[in-house]
Amino acid sequence: MAVAQAKLDALEARLAVLSLPEGGWTGTARDEALARLRAMGLPGKRDEYWRYTNPESLTSATAGKAALFDAGGEAPLFDGIDRVKLVFVDGVFSADLSDDPAAAGVELLSRQSADIHWAQGLYGVLEARGQVPVARPLAALNTAAAAEGVLIRVTEKAAKPVNLIYLHQSETSDAILHHCIKIESGADLTILENGPGAARFNTVMEVELADGARFHHIRAQGRDHECRAVTHIFARLGAEALFKSFTLTANGVLTRNEAVLELTGDDAMAHVAGAAVGDGDFLHDDTVFVTHAAERCESRQVFKKVLKNGAVGVFQGKILVKPGAQKTDGYQISQSLLLDEDSQFLAKPELEIYADDVKCSHGSTSGAIDETALYYLRSRGVPLRQAQSLLVLAFLAEAIQEIEDEAIAEDIRSRLEGWLARHGQ
Amino acid sequence: MLEIKNLHVKLEEEDKVILKGVNLTVEAGKVHAIMGPNGSGKSTLSYVLSGRDGYEVTEGSATLEGVELLEMEPEERAAAGLFLAFQYPVEIPGVGNMTFLRTAVNAQRKARGEEEMTAGEFLKVVREKAKQLKIDADMMKRPVNVGFSGGEKKRNEILQMAMLEPKMCILDETDSGLDVDAMKLVADGVNALRAEGRAFLVITHYQRLLDHIKPDVVHIMADGRIIKTGGPELALEVEHNGYANLLAEVQ
């Protein structure tokens, strides 16, 4: 089917205001991404996977304005964690604010040469694989246009987590970041990401996990209420590899988090979880596609959203079990806690199974705070707001449990408590 | 301690009157029992006193040490010293039992302008009291009442009571769902809390709980009123003859 002219026109308008990077070892990958993109056009609200989330503000030629958030006295996230800090201000790497990337074995995409590079087998490669069967044009746009990002390759257990910090300083910034992460056999890496990034933010993270590799990813996003973001994680897992990703989203008028995970080696394990809290003009969309292509793999999707004052939550999650992927164990849960009658949760769970000896379960619910539990807590002397807060945190607990490191989990919990205190819960 | 005067209560959403003029005074240091057939309004009385939604007080008052309870939020009543041991303790997935208990203890202390308990202090006290009720460390770590047996839930209620040290304790059918051994354990827990400045209101269907928790005064409730008040012998009379005679007597 021919791509609608309007989508192509929108794409050309968008490309016209971007200065596409030239040269360097990513050149070919960028050209190919551009070709993919021109064959797809930008997403429109009539596309099957954009029915619940209008992509217009993500595809428009320029970014809308987003006011800066006043954090008050709140401590920066992950402050107590010993980590390598790499700071991007409105999508541009800041050497002044960062630790030395070279000392931590991190390379910067912005400093690429034309020489052959290990990431050539990764940059745009997993993104391209992830375009089938569902098109993800904004990821292809990212591959074509990203000038900044990190390239990390680990061959053993990394000494410290790498913390990518995204500062938002310009009210109209429009940032595109592309990260490539390669974890060799038996190696182990933790990536922390936090900060709103820019008024409009488009990120891609491609993660290649060799046999027995381990990857932990903990992210906190949102904050600056008017920000818009579309993020993509593309991961491919070898045998016995472990992938765990958790995202906290607090505020943000529009956030779409896509995760495309492919289990290609036997006995691999992929967990992806999210806790989102929104008040008012808030739309949060988790779009997940997990492919089981090997035997005895386990996948878990755990997504929880707390919504009030007309906030909207979207979940589109799919488990695809390919022929021969026997003994697959797939689990998917998406739940929302609606704190009033104006809020909305839209869920589309999908299972597609072509193997006959698998275990796959999914569930999706939305409901209000349990009044009986609230009364019970209050009858023991816990004030109303504190009792509500406890119950909201309890609702989110299953997602937060996916964070293995207790200190990091505690940071996420206290950030949530701060949000609940600010938003009258 | 607790003084209920001419209390009339109806359901908020229906035109159903449940309490039709309850008068009851419980003195400090005493144990009062309320017995009565199903549907007589016993549990409603406990809910209304603790501040559950869904009931409308149309007349009367209930005071705790002279302070009107019915105008207060449930948490204010708790801080004032009222405690209800639930007939059906509520399960709260995701909230650890220990966290719950410590939050409650400190919230009440804060409301009363007292110093909050430190984690260490709290742990020491809770371990001691849990041990007496045969509540193991695993039960303290689990989410509140989730996966607890009937007996474990009731013991957990008594543990909360022991930690919160209320002035006025209402036990709503604490014996329901308990075997003989569990009932003994729960009764021992309650008896250990009997004190000069503390009063109990024990709601039950059966006399057997009162073998273990000896009441000073027994009230019979029927059709939303206290119809007869007497000593412990009144409970024995009910046990032998049922409620029919008593009800007939009044009508």
XYZ file of C-alpha atoms in Angstrom:
676
model
C 0.000 0.000 0.000
C 1.354 3.355 -0.911
C 2.203 5.642 1.962
C -0.194 8.538 2.232
C 1.175 11.727 0.727
C 0.387 13.668 3.902
C 2.739 11.434 5.904
C 5.528 11.920 3.407
C 4.962 15.671 3.370
C 5.137 15.686 7.170
C 8.376 13.734 6.979
C 9.977 16.160 4.530
C 8.895 19.105 6.697
C 10.465 17.409 9.713
C 13.688 16.530 7.851
C 13.978 20.072 6.518
C 14.610 21.479 9.991
C 17.087 18.752 10.966
C 20.737 18.905 10.029
C 21.526 15.282 9.342
C 25.059 14.325 10.424
C 27.397 13.418 7.591
C 30.452 11.189 7.366
C 31.814 8.925 10.065
C 31.234 5.189 10.382
C 27.487 5.638 10.885
C 27.037 7.091 7.368
C 25.744 3.947 5.710
C 23.425 3.104 8.612
C 21.989 6.615 8.467
C 21.390 6.442 4.719
C 19.622 3.122 5.138
C 17.508 4.461 7.992
C 16.504 7.421 5.854
C 15.467 5.072 3.073
C 13.411 2.983 5.543
C 11.834 6.134 6.849
C 10.885 7.426 3.400
C 9.206 4.091 2.697
C 7.160 4.384 5.915
C 6.506 8.084 6.368
C 5.959 9.515 9.833
C 3.296 7.902 12.028
C -0.250 9.235 11.924
C -3.092 8.858 14.373
C -4.862 6.388 12.112
C -2.013 3.889 12.318
C -2.953 0.788 14.325
C -0.205 1.350 16.918
C -0.951 5.057 17.305
C -4.682 4.824 17.796
C -4.542 5.724 21.499
C -1.695 8.226 21.340
C -1.807 11.060 18.862
C 1.744 11.319 17.463
C 1.278 14.805 16.039
C 3.349 16.647 18.641
C 6.135 14.092 18.162
C 6.153 14.380 14.391
C 5.632 18.118 13.910
C 8.509 20.005 12.287
C 9.437 21.816 15.487
C 9.019 21.093 19.164
C 6.348 22.716 21.299
C 7.423 24.837 24.229
C 7.963 23.178 27.601
C 8.442 25.217 30.763
C 11.284 24.242 33.078
C 10.436 22.375 36.270
C 11.337 23.757 39.664
C 12.544 20.745 41.632
C 12.322 22.691 44.883
C 14.663 21.188 47.424
C 14.344 17.630 46.118
C 17.662 15.763 46.061
C 18.866 14.695 42.610
C 18.085 11.083 41.797
C 20.753 8.403 42.351
C 22.793 10.919 44.357
C 23.954 8.336 46.861
C 24.923 5.756 44.240
C 28.584 5.430 43.222
C 28.304 5.893 39.462
C 29.848 7.374 36.301
C 27.907 10.540 35.447
C 27.475 11.546 31.832
C 25.411 14.671 31.371
C 23.533 15.803 28.280
C 22.046 19.297 28.273
C 19.116 19.548 25.880
C 20.577 16.542 24.102
C 24.171 17.792 23.830
C 26.975 16.142 25.788
C 28.488 18.416 28.439
C 32.097 17.510 29.241
C 32.139 20.136 32.017
C 29.269 18.561 33.944
C 30.328 14.959 33.298
C 32.873 12.479 34.570
C 35.541 11.514 32.046
C 33.807 9.137 29.654
C 37.077 7.634 28.373
C 38.122 6.609 31.884
C 34.879 4.657 32.168
C 35.325 3.091 28.733
C 32.496 5.093 27.207
C 32.762 6.574 23.716
C 30.682 9.420 22.374
C 28.769 9.197 19.147
C 29.491 12.891 18.547
C 33.220 12.184 18.316
C 33.044 9.430 15.731
C 35.668 9.052 13.046
C 35.463 7.320 9.702
C 37.425 4.325 11.007
C 35.840 0.913 11.322
C 34.076 0.688 14.675
C 32.618 -2.204 16.726
C 29.260 -0.439 16.944
C 28.817 -0.634 13.164
C 27.282 -4.058 13.750
C 24.788 -2.498 16.120
C 23.987 1.119 15.193
C 20.628 1.039 13.418
C 20.827 -2.749 13.122
C 18.519 -3.713 15.968
C 16.316 -0.745 15.144
C 15.964 -2.039 11.571
C 15.120 -5.558 12.848
C 12.530 -4.027 15.145
C 10.617 -2.432 12.235
C 8.963 -5.776 11.447
C 6.099 -6.526 11.860
C 5.284 -3.145 13.431
C 6.733 0.002 11.849
C 8.490 2.407 14.234
C 9.248 5.413 12.042
C 10.379 7.673 14.903
C 13.124 5.157 15.699
C 14.290 5.175 12.095
C 14.232 8.976 12.199
C 16.423 8.778 15.270
C 18.981 6.516 13.580
C 19.108 8.857 10.579
C 19.413 12.074 12.582
C 21.072 11.397 15.947
C 24.319 13.294 16.418
C 24.756 12.460 20.093
C 24.741 9.410 22.309
C 27.028 6.933 23.993
C 28.720 3.768 22.787
C 29.508 1.304 25.531
C 31.044 -2.112 25.210
C 31.767 -4.157 28.289
C 33.690 -7.415 28.458
C 33.412 -8.007 32.204
C 31.384 -6.747 35.116
C 31.424 -2.938 34.958
C 32.916 -1.364 38.099
C 30.108 1.198 38.432
C 26.734 1.926 36.910
C 26.764 4.458 34.089
C 24.296 7.265 34.748
C 23.032 9.182 31.741
C 21.603 12.457 33.016
C 19.407 14.493 30.725
C 19.028 18.149 31.650
C 16.393 20.361 30.135
C 17.466 24.014 29.942
C 15.899 25.464 26.809
C 12.125 25.715 26.651
C 12.034 24.758 22.979
C 14.841 22.189 22.757
C 14.370 19.256 20.432
C 16.837 16.469 21.180
C 17.680 13.159 19.556
C 19.991 10.685 21.290
C 21.101 7.260 20.121
C 22.967 4.846 22.392
C 24.619 1.542 21.494
C 25.440 -0.931 24.227
C 27.210 -4.208 23.693
C 27.619 -6.596 26.578
C 29.971 -9.426 25.819
C 29.658 -12.957 27.109
C 29.505 -13.076 30.906
C 29.777 -9.279 31.256
C 27.447 -7.182 33.400
C 26.370 -3.538 33.098
C 23.901 -1.244 34.843
C 22.635 1.887 33.086
C 20.769 4.588 34.969
C 18.913 7.279 33.049
C 17.167 10.278 34.494
C 15.980 13.738 33.636
C 13.447 15.206 31.253
C 16.005 15.626 28.433
C 14.471 18.371 26.337
C 11.154 19.958 25.432
C 10.916 17.162 22.887
C 13.045 14.086 23.285
C 13.581 11.120 20.978
C 15.873 8.355 22.174
C 16.960 4.973 20.910
C 18.969 2.506 22.948
C 20.198 -0.584 21.157
C 21.419 -3.314 23.479
C 23.140 -6.466 22.312
C 23.550 -9.121 24.997
C 25.909 -11.999 24.209
C 25.475 -15.406 25.847
C 25.356 -15.089 29.624
C 25.503 -11.270 29.536
C 23.581 -9.249 32.131
C 22.015 -5.826 31.742
C 20.140 -3.734 34.269
C 18.423 -0.535 33.230
C 16.681 1.880 35.585
C 15.192 5.049 34.233
C 13.261 7.999 35.637
C 11.601 10.364 33.209
C 8.961 13.071 33.000
C 9.168 15.746 35.675
C 8.981 18.850 33.486
C 5.308 18.686 32.938
C 5.070 20.006 29.397
C 7.790 17.754 27.955
C 7.160 15.220 25.244
C 9.213 12.116 24.729
C 9.348 9.026 22.594
C 11.881 6.434 23.678
C 12.858 3.116 22.156
C 14.800 0.218 23.550
C 15.801 -2.493 21.122
C 17.443 -5.495 22.736
C 18.631 -8.838 21.462
C 19.460 -11.534 23.977
C 21.781 -14.508 23.556
C 21.577 -17.751 25.519
C 21.213 -17.377 29.287
C 21.387 -13.598 29.000
C 19.498 -11.445 31.486
C 17.832 -8.134 30.600
C 15.979 -6.082 33.179
C 14.544 -2.647 32.555
C 12.447 -0.467 34.858
C 11.046 2.980 34.104
C 9.468 5.499 36.436
C 7.451 8.189 34.702
C 6.157 11.075 36.791
C 4.323 13.689 34.742
C 4.971 14.719 31.140
C 2.179 15.654 28.748
C 3.161 12.869 26.389
C 5.528 9.958 26.861
C 5.686 6.929 24.654
C 8.085 4.201 25.715
C 8.654 1.438 23.214
C 10.534 -1.718 24.074
C 11.326 -4.291 21.424
C 12.960 -7.352 22.919
C 14.114 -10.428 21.067
C 15.086 -13.597 22.904
C 17.298 -15.411 20.432
C 19.308 -17.762 22.677
C 17.935 -20.562 24.878
C 17.253 -19.885 28.579
C 17.406 -16.110 28.261
C 15.361 -13.870 30.538
C 13.887 -10.439 29.767
C 11.922 -8.346 32.238
C 10.511 -4.946 31.390
C 8.560 -2.948 33.943
C 7.145 0.511 34.375
C 5.485 2.648 37.038
C 3.784 5.779 35.758
C 2.036 8.471 37.789
C 0.123 11.259 36.104
C -2.006 14.182 37.192
C -4.036 16.185 34.705
C -2.673 16.748 31.207
C -0.720 13.508 31.053
C -0.554 10.742 28.509
C 1.681 7.787 29.078
C 2.030 5.000 26.568
C 3.932 1.738 26.994
C 4.280 -0.159 23.768
C 6.107 -3.460 24.138
C 6.912 -6.261 21.737
C 8.622 -9.369 23.061
C 9.665 -12.100 20.637
C 10.519 -15.567 21.890
C 12.705 -17.232 19.259
C 14.488 -19.816 21.433
C 13.645 -22.463 23.996
C 13.003 -22.113 27.726
C 13.150 -18.333 27.771
C 11.267 -16.241 30.307
C 9.764 -12.820 29.734
C 7.847 -10.546 32.107
C 6.048 -7.303 31.380
C 4.818 -5.480 34.480
C 3.223 -2.074 33.919
C 1.373 -0.051 36.539
C -0.131 3.393 36.177
C -1.683 5.764 38.684
C -3.923 8.326 37.011
C -5.890 11.346 38.220
C -7.594 14.485 36.948
C -8.102 13.226 33.427
C -4.704 11.582 32.956
C -4.560 8.884 30.279
C -2.619 5.634 30.337
C -2.002 3.415 27.328
C -0.568 -0.086 27.215
C 0.062 -2.062 24.046
C 1.959 -5.210 24.845
C 2.616 -8.239 22.756
C 4.241 -11.606 23.268
C 5.140 -13.430 20.064
C 6.227 -17.043 20.473
C 7.872 -18.296 17.301
C 7.659 -21.905 16.078
C 10.070 -24.058 18.059
C 10.301 -21.688 21.051
C 9.141 -24.484 23.365
C 8.904 -24.162 27.145
C 8.485 -20.414 26.804
C 7.316 -18.722 29.999
C 5.683 -15.402 29.135
C 3.923 -13.120 31.600
C 2.284 -9.789 31.030
C 0.339 -7.599 33.428
C -0.903 -4.063 32.902
C -2.921 -2.350 35.597
C -4.103 1.117 36.356
C -5.308 2.773 39.508
C -7.812 5.469 38.580
C -8.010 8.021 41.371
C -11.095 9.684 39.895
C -13.696 9.134 37.213
C -12.076 11.484 34.684
C -8.993 9.360 34.122
C -8.669 6.754 31.454
C -6.717 3.554 30.827
C -6.542 1.964 27.405
C -4.964 -1.461 27.133
C -4.319 -3.782 24.240
C -2.649 -7.011 25.337
C -1.729 -9.416 22.552
C -0.435 -12.956 22.456
C 0.613 -14.718 19.271
C 1.843 -18.246 19.799
C 3.225 -20.721 17.266
C 4.680 -23.322 19.644
C 2.607 -25.936 21.475
C 4.424 -26.366 24.778
C 4.433 -22.877 26.275
C 3.104 -21.037 29.307
C 1.851 -17.530 28.608
C -0.400 -15.454 30.818
C -1.652 -11.929 30.642
C -3.919 -9.715 32.662
C -5.138 -6.156 32.503
C -7.234 -4.326 35.077
C -8.228 -0.852 36.074
C -9.838 0.130 39.330
C -10.109 2.617 42.157
C -8.420 2.673 45.542
C -9.782 -0.064 47.797
C -12.091 1.796 50.222
C -12.072 -1.028 52.747
C -8.274 -1.057 52.905
C -8.335 2.723 53.280
C -10.780 2.509 56.203
C -8.712 -0.238 57.829
C -5.550 1.893 57.677
C -7.361 4.967 58.988
C -8.952 2.980 61.823
C -5.385 2.284 62.959
C -4.607 5.991 63.042
C -2.983 6.497 59.627
C -4.198 9.862 58.236
C -6.158 9.791 54.982
C -3.434 11.156 52.700
C -0.760 8.955 54.161
C -3.047 5.934 53.855
C -3.762 6.742 50.187
C -0.055 7.156 49.579
C 0.704 3.778 51.154
C -1.920 2.105 48.984
C -0.637 3.786 45.816
C 2.907 2.635 46.568
C 1.559 -0.843 47.324
C -0.144 -0.870 43.941
C 3.127 0.045 42.230
C 5.184 -2.406 44.282
C 5.129 -5.278 41.785
C 6.761 -3.062 39.152
C 9.324 -1.574 41.553
C 10.251 -5.079 42.701
C 11.790 -5.585 39.277
C 14.668 -3.344 40.390
C 17.258 -5.670 41.907
C 19.450 -3.079 43.606
C 17.771 -2.065 46.880
C 19.479 1.358 47.101
C 18.269 2.246 43.607
C 14.766 0.956 44.380
C 14.705 3.129 47.506
C 15.638 6.190 45.413
C 12.773 5.455 43.046
C 10.372 4.998 45.961
C 11.336 8.312 47.529
C 10.911 10.060 44.175
C 7.421 8.582 44.006
C 6.664 9.705 47.549
C 7.736 13.225 46.568
C 5.365 13.135 43.628
C 2.506 11.872 45.788
C 3.127 14.619 48.347
C 3.143 17.303 45.630
C 0.034 15.952 43.974
C -2.165 15.717 47.055
C -2.106 11.993 47.594
C -14.719 5.822 79.361
C -17.211 5.199 76.526
C -20.654 6.667 76.742
C -23.288 6.032 74.082
C -26.561 7.902 74.397
C -29.731 7.277 72.432
C -27.775 6.359 69.275
C -29.873 6.072 66.121
C -28.197 4.976 62.881
C -29.481 4.273 59.395
C -27.767 3.106 56.235
C -26.665 6.064 54.129
C -27.877 4.669 50.814
C -31.071 2.972 51.945
C -33.945 3.797 54.234
C -32.954 1.078 56.618
C -32.695 1.950 60.313
C -30.274 -0.334 62.159
C -29.669 1.209 65.571
C -32.782 2.469 67.291
C -31.621 4.207 70.440
C -28.602 2.466 71.932
C -27.635 3.489 75.462
C -24.421 2.083 76.871
C -21.760 3.178 79.341
C -18.459 1.342 79.647
C -16.335 2.350 82.656
C -12.543 2.449 82.666
C -10.955 -0.844 83.683
C -14.085 -2.857 82.850
C -14.922 -5.495 80.260
C -18.392 -5.297 78.776
C -19.788 -7.889 76.429
C -22.536 -7.454 73.875
C -24.359 -10.561 72.749
C -27.264 -10.826 70.413
C -28.749 -12.667 67.466
C -27.664 -12.089 63.859
C -28.809 -8.768 62.469
C -29.301 -7.139 65.847
C -26.869 -4.293 64.990
C -23.793 -5.388 66.964
C -21.284 -5.015 64.124
C -22.933 -1.805 62.915
C -22.372 -0.331 66.367
C -18.649 -1.140 66.126
C -18.379 0.314 62.608
C -20.219 3.503 63.542
C -17.986 4.012 66.567
C -14.815 3.549 64.479
C -16.022 5.824 61.672
C -16.713 3.594 58.707
C -18.443 5.201 55.686
C -21.943 4.233 54.704
C -23.810 4.967 57.940
C -25.751 8.021 58.957
C -26.221 8.971 62.604
C -29.694 10.502 62.859
C -29.778 11.005 66.615
C -27.711 10.567 69.744
C -24.069 10.746 70.699
C -21.030 8.646 71.535
C -18.226 10.102 73.622
C -14.813 8.796 74.609
C -13.670 10.341 77.869
C -16.192 13.091 77.299
C -15.078 13.902 73.744
C -17.615 13.442 70.934
C -16.414 10.633 68.638
C -18.988 10.841 65.899
C -17.689 14.114 64.460
C -14.130 12.809 64.104
C -12.339 11.169 61.162
C -11.475 7.482 61.732
C -7.771 8.328 62.255
C -8.670 10.969 64.861
C -10.742 8.448 66.782
C -7.804 6.043 66.732
C -5.444 8.734 68.015
C -7.988 9.550 70.737
C -7.623 5.951 71.934
C -10.309 3.922 70.166
C -9.444 0.569 68.617
C -11.622 -1.865 66.705
C -10.448 -5.451 66.218
C -12.184 -6.363 62.967
C -14.369 -9.372 62.479
C -12.874 -9.665 58.994
C -9.366 -8.163 59.063
C -8.576 -6.560 55.702
C -5.868 -7.854 53.358
C -3.583 -5.186 51.938
C -1.303 -6.581 49.218
C 1.938 -4.661 48.759
C 2.072 -3.165 52.285
C 4.347 -5.083 54.660
C 2.871 -5.923 58.053
C 5.821 -4.383 59.885
C 5.690 -1.170 57.814
C 1.947 -0.934 58.421
C 2.302 -1.332 62.162
C 5.135 1.156 62.487
C 3.315 3.706 60.308
C 0.224 3.357 62.503
C 2.109 3.601 65.804
C 4.013 6.687 64.720
C 1.011 8.360 63.088
C -0.880 8.112 66.382
C 2.093 9.368 68.380
C 2.482 12.282 66.005
C -1.227 13.123 66.231
C -0.943 13.185 70.019
C 2.167 15.359 69.903
C 4.376 12.560 71.219
C 7.826 11.568 70.028
C 7.873 8.984 67.203
C 9.409 5.576 67.880
C 12.772 4.884 66.251
C 13.129 1.795 64.067
C 15.263 0.092 66.698
C 12.915 0.797 69.598
C 9.926 -0.279 67.576
C 11.559 -3.538 66.481
C 12.421 -4.462 70.042
C 8.893 -3.913 71.321
C 7.149 -5.547 68.376
C 9.319 -8.668 68.576
C 8.504 -9.111 72.234
C 4.756 -8.706 71.729
C 4.666 -10.818 68.573
C 6.381 -13.632 70.413
C 3.673 -13.700 73.075
C 1.053 -14.100 70.343
C 3.147 -16.723 68.505
C 3.510 -14.453 65.478
C 6.751 -15.335 63.711
C 9.138 -13.053 61.824
C 7.822 -14.301 58.488
C 4.290 -13.091 59.298
C 5.701 -9.661 60.084
C 7.427 -9.468 56.716
C 4.442 -10.575 54.670
C 1.901 -8.072 53.323
C -0.827 -7.199 55.836
C -3.089 -10.245 56.342
C -2.356 -11.594 52.847
C -2.330 -15.387 52.911
C -2.875 -15.412 56.693
C -5.105 -18.129 58.153
C -8.207 -17.101 60.118
C -6.345 -17.525 63.397
C -3.296 -15.609 62.169
C -5.479 -12.683 61.118
C -7.106 -12.457 64.545
C -3.756 -12.723 66.342
C -2.482 -9.960 64.079
C -5.396 -7.770 65.217
C -4.461 -8.351 68.848
C -0.826 -7.546 68.069
C -1.926 -4.216 66.591
C -3.964 -3.567 69.699
C -0.987 -4.392 71.913
C 1.267 -2.036 69.949
C -1.200 0.843 69.733
C -2.149 0.641 73.428
C -5.661 2.083 73.019
C -7.890 3.155 75.896
C -11.080 1.698 74.500
C -10.889 -1.647 72.683
C -13.815 -2.997 70.719
C -13.539 -6.635 69.675
C -15.993 -7.532 66.936
C -16.593 -11.294 66.909
C -12.931 -11.938 67.501
C -13.813 -15.572 68.235
C -15.348 -16.259 64.832
C -13.316 -18.712 62.782
C -11.062 -19.685 65.666
C -10.406 -23.188 66.983
C -10.118 -23.754 70.728
C -6.327 -23.313 70.894
C -6.373 -20.153 68.792
C -9.174 -18.725 70.906
C -7.125 -19.342 74.056
C -4.128 -17.580 72.507
C -6.207 -14.570 71.471
C -7.956 -14.411 74.859
C -4.592 -14.524 76.654
C -3.449 -11.638 74.480
C -6.520 -9.624 75.426
C -6.293 -10.475 79.120
C -2.655 -9.344 79.165
C -3.894 -5.911 78.083
C -6.525 -5.555 80.797
C -5.624 -2.540 82.878
C -7.027 0.184 85.089
C -7.183 2.830 82.413
C -8.431 0.595 79.622
C -11.891 -0.677 78.815
C -13.133 -3.427 76.507
C -16.316 -3.976 74.580
C -16.447 -7.588 73.405
C -19.020 -8.381 70.734
C -19.793 -12.053 70.337
C -22.462 -14.573 69.451
C -21.337 -17.210 71.844
C -20.626 -17.501 75.506
C -17.435 -19.558 74.989
C -15.171 -16.538 74.344
C -16.432 -15.124 77.628
C -15.100 -18.211 79.423
C -11.668 -16.919 78.504
C -12.257 -13.182 78.649
C -14.350 -12.738 81.773
C -16.781 -9.835 81.405
C -17.923 -7.556 84.204
C -21.148 -6.668 82.441
C -23.129 -8.437 79.707
C -25.614 -6.686 77.428
C -28.101 -8.342 75.148
C -28.761 -6.492 71.915
C -31.752 -7.107 69.684
C -33.341 -5.114 66.890
C -31.032 -2.150 67.330
C -31.387 -1.729 71.087
C -29.855 -3.033 74.291
C -32.728 -5.039 75.715
C -31.192 -6.425 78.841
C -28.102 -5.834 80.947
C -26.737 -8.087 83.658
C -23.715 -9.843 85.074
C -21.735 -12.777 83.570
C -24.683 -15.075 84.417
C -26.659 -13.468 81.614
C -24.245 -14.949 79.090
C -24.767 -18.407 80.591
C -28.513 -17.967 80.362
C -28.212 -17.234 76.652
C -25.958 -20.244 76.216
C -28.565 -22.533 77.805
C -31.814 -21.072 76.563
C -30.957 -19.139 73.403
C -32.257 -15.668 72.670
C -35.916 -16.580 72.175
C -36.950 -16.320 75.824
C -35.184 -13.012 76.302
C -36.767 -11.548 73.189
C -40.202 -12.740 74.255
C -39.673 -11.233 77.696
C -39.115 -7.794 76.222
C -42.004 -7.912 73.781
